[in-house]
Amino acid sequence: MKEDKRERIRQASIKVISKKGFYNTRADQIAEEAGVAVGTIYNYFSNKEEILEYIFEVELKKRLAFLEELENKEGHVLDKIHLFLQKHFNEIIKDPKVGEILVKEKQFPHRNNLNAILGYLKLIPEKLTLLLENGAKKGQIRKCNYKLIGSSLFGAIQGVVEVAIQNNELAILNEAADELTDLFFNGLKIK
Amino acid sequence: MKEDKRERIRQASIKVISKKGFYNTRADQIAEEAGVAVGTIYNYFSNKEEILEYIFEVELKKRLAFLEELENKEGHVLDKIHLFLQKHFNEIIKDPKVGEILVKEKQFPHRNNLNAILGYLKLIPEKLTLLLENGAKKGQIRKCNYKLIGSSLFGAIQGVVEVAIQNNELAILNEAADELTDLFFNGLKIK
Amino acid sequence: MKEDKRERIRQASIKVISKKGFYNTRADQIAEEAGVAVGTIYNYFSNKEEILEYIFEVELKKRLAFLEELENKEGHVLDKIHLFLQKHFNEIIKDPKVGEILVKEKQFPHRNNLNAILGYLKLIPEKLTLLLENGAKKGQIRKCNYKLIGSSLFGAIQGVVEVAIQNNELAILNEAADELTDLFFNGLKIK
Amino acid sequence: MKEDKRERIRQASIKVISKKGFYNTRADQIAEEAGVAVGTIYNYFSNKEEILEYIFEVELKKRLAFLEELENKEGHVLDKIHLFLQKHFNEIIKDPKVGEILVKEKQFPHRNNLNAILGYLKLIPEKLTLLLENGAKKGQIRKCNYKLIGSSLFGAIQGVVEVAIQNNELAILNEAADELTDLFFNGLKIK
DNA sequence: TATGAATGAGTGTTCATTCAT
DNA sequence: CATGAATGAACACTCATTCAT
């Protein structure tokens, strides 16, 4: 019941924020879209930023859970990365509105210095870094600066999504997983 | 004289914005830092956003000019990319405050839909894409989805800078140019 | 309830504006006088000018309604004008603050070119002109340039009120209806 | 020389203010129109309001001088008023821009309570009142409330001009002097 | 006397958040 | 738990005026 209302507000927020941007979205616009009163929003979120954080949280938890699953599985690191890319790009193709928010609002400046979004967001390249490190340990890829390459991979993913959304070419994402894996496969194979 | 004042305001803005974020920077804080009156700012910029745009403009023009130089030179595309990465990372090491702004404020939501910053920003991956395409034509690298790889490269660059700045580890940037070139070198070499 | 608050703001505005002039009246002064927060004003009026327009609207609608009543009644045109003058001057004697605003703020320059006040204000001389025209048709007064005489009458009314208010001699208004009717009666009688 | 520059600024001000209204006229727009620097304006006028006051002063002095001339002449009061009306309406037809300013800016709210314009403006109905009073003494017109009728006349004049300018029908002013004199002639003749 | 860059006080309006109902 | 009217702090920007040159 409680989660129901929270979810309704999240969905409404995604709709409005993806269209107007978080900065230009007013609390009452979210309320109207969600079919509740403004006050109700504040029964489920303590402030506007928290809604945005929640949107990121939901998406990022999905990715992190998937990455953790992958960590515990056997298999080649680059296959795992390939699976992750497929998963991520598919989610975005499925719900481009959320994708747009992930791309555009990631750096939204929080009033307090605790930026929950960046907190979550850091976990992804960290997981990727770990994946690479373990892959190298198992001799699946060459040694490298894992953190640096992990961050690059994470950045590359975002670069692709950014371009796809900016130019309204979601189709590009369909081949993106293959191309990127290919790039990193050759780039990281044992010499 | 006129450019002097404009430059002073730019410098002051970089200092304040990198510390507090553009959104949380007040016009009078910039004025104070620049040692001028608020009104003076508006003799040189027509609004606050224009200051941010100018900061990006200055930086991006440097990069674009460098990329154009590279385009017209002989040499292997990956050497060119290597040079560009060195140039970019060095600039950031030299002036991390600007780097911070480039990373954090890139997506700042503009009131009018004409986002001058994104306009400039799109040119970089476009140039990279062009570089890759020409390199492929000359047989220096394999064929690939140039736009996708160009965007990935651009994203990778940003991912690295983001992590470096977030974790306050500028040192990582010193090897970043080499590592990234290496990654793409293998990733894109003729099979 | 909603109209209550709007009315409270109107009353407060009359008080403050008549004292300091619209131009020198700050939104927070109105709010304070009305016993509400500044923001509340903007829940009932979309901007400061709209408050002034509303003050004129209320007053002018009273006059226009009265003039329309008169139009539909039988009787001599100059008796009708006499009644209108009495009505108008009485209203001003009853509430001189509003009178002061009507006189002083009538020409307030609006930012957009649509000056709602002038729109309303033009209707009064138009009605007077119509009254004169009909009176002439019925042979109650001589033929004349109705528009010109209508405007003169409207101007004369304002001239009288202006002087009465400027010199703080509201008493003059008591005889004004009679004197003016007398003037126009002789001035317009059939030769 | 000094008067030359002052006059140039007055002329420029008339041009700009009649177009945009005093409230919307910026000091630098006047300067540009006059072909001088902003600072120069302040060598000839101590502030912006003083320019407007000066415009009124010049016009009103012309009228007052004319009225004083008339006072000292022999003749019927209504002939004198006729002459005055002709003079006034002719001036407005000759230079409608000034007429527009006289009508629109008369009530401009001054920051200090000393409104020089209203000070001047009051003198006109006072002179008219005096004229009427003297006429009555000489038995040229009936007794009446001179102040009230003087103010009415002054108001009537303004009403006519206002309508003429609002509707862009300066032609109406050509017959206005005759019509108005006629009205007052009959309205004030000895019974 | 002319200039025009610099000044900074001044204010309408917004909108996230609250809380009495 | 839902409501939505009330709140009031916050801020970009303007523009008349100044004064060093």
CSV table of N, CA, C and O in Angstrom, one decimal, chain B residues 5 9 13 15 28 63 65 74 79 83 88 94 124 127 141 149 162 170 184-186:
chain,number,residue,atom,x,y,z
B,5,LYS,N,38.6,42.5,-18.1
B,5,LYS,CA,37.6,42.4,-17.1
B,5,LYS,C,36.8,41.1,-17.3
B,5,LYS,O,36.5,40.4,-16.3
B,9,ILE,N,36.4,38.1,-14.6
B,9,ILE,CA,35.2,37.5,-14.1
B,9,ILE,C,35.2,36.0,-14.4
B,9,ILE,O,34.7,35.2,-13.6
B,13,SER,N,34.8,33.2,-11.6
B,13,SER,CA,33.7,32.3,-11.7
B,13,SER,C,34.2,30.8,-11.5
B,13,SER,O,33.6,30.0,-10.9
B,15,LYS,N,36.7,29.8,-10.0
B,15,LYS,CA,37.1,29.5,-8.6
B,15,LYS,C,35.8,29.2,-7.7
B,15,LYS,O,35.8,28.2,-7.0
B,28,ASP,N,26.5,37.6,-6.7
B,28,ASP,CA,27.3,38.5,-5.9
B,28,ASP,C,28.6,37.8,-5.4
B,28,ASP,O,29.5,38.5,-5.1
B,63,ARG,N,40.5,22.6,-27.1
B,63,ARG,CA,40.5,21.2,-27.6
B,63,ARG,C,40.2,21.1,-29.1
B,63,ARG,O,40.8,20.3,-29.8
B,65,ALA,N,40.5,23.2,-31.4
B,65,ALA,CA,41.6,23.8,-32.3
B,65,ALA,C,42.7,22.7,-32.4
B,65,ALA,O,43.2,22.4,-33.5
B,74,GLU,N,50.0,14.6,-40.8
B,74,GLU,CA,50.2,13.2,-41.1
B,74,GLU,C,50.3,12.4,-39.9
B,74,GLU,O,50.5,12.9,-38.8
B,79,ASP,N,48.1,7.6,-32.7
B,79,ASP,CA,49.1,8.6,-32.2
B,79,ASP,C,48.4,9.9,-32.0
B,79,ASP,O,48.6,10.6,-31.0
B,83,LEU,N,48.0,12.0,-28.5
B,83,LEU,CA,48.4,13.4,-28.3
B,83,LEU,C,47.2,14.2,-27.7
B,83,LEU,O,47.4,15.0,-26.8
B,88,HIS,N,44.6,16.9,-23.2
B,88,HIS,CA,43.4,17.1,-22.4
B,88,HIS,C,43.7,16.8,-20.9
B,88,HIS,O,43.4,17.6,-20.0
B,94,LYS,N,46.8,20.7,-14.9
B,94,LYS,CA,47.2,22.1,-14.7
B,94,LYS,C,46.1,22.9,-13.9
B,94,LYS,O,46.4,23.7,-13.1
B,124,ILE,N,33.2,17.6,-30.0
B,124,ILE,CA,34.4,16.7,-29.7
B,124,ILE,C,34.2,15.3,-30.1
B,124,ILE,O,35.0,14.8,-30.9
B,127,LYS,N,34.4,15.1,-33.8
B,127,LYS,CA,35.8,15.2,-34.4
B,127,LYS,C,36.5,13.8,-34.2
B,127,LYS,O,37.2,13.4,-35.0
B,141,ILE,N,43.5,1.5,-38.8
B,141,ILE,CA,42.7,0.7,-37.9
B,141,ILE,C,41.6,0.0,-38.6
B,141,ILE,O,41.3,0.3,-39.8
B,149,ILE,N,32.1,4.1,-31.6
B,149,ILE,CA,33.5,4.1,-30.9
B,149,ILE,C,33.9,5.5,-30.5
B,149,ILE,O,34.5,5.7,-29.5
B,162,GLU,N,36.3,11.9,-14.4
B,162,GLU,CA,35.3,12.0,-13.4
B,162,GLU,C,35.8,11.2,-12.1
B,162,GLU,O,35.8,11.8,-11.0
B,170,LEU,N,44.3,13.0,-9.0
B,170,LEU,CA,44.7,13.5,-10.4
B,170,LEU,C,45.8,12.7,-11.0
B,170,LEU,O,46.0,12.7,-12.2
B,184,PHE,N,42.6,1.2,-26.8
B,184,PHE,CA,42.0,1.4,-28.2
B,184,PHE,C,43.0,0.9,-29.3
B,184,PHE,O,42.5,0.4,-30.3
B,185,PHE,N,44.2,0.9,-29.0
B,185,PHE,CA,45.2,0.5,-30.0
B,185,PHE,C,45.0,-1.0,-30.3
B,185,PHE,O,44.8,-1.4,-31.5
B,186,ASN,N,44.9,-1.8,-29.3
B,186,ASN,CA,44.6,-3.2,-29.5
B,186,ASN,C,43.2,-3.5,-29.9
B,186,ASN,O,42.9,-4.3,-30.7
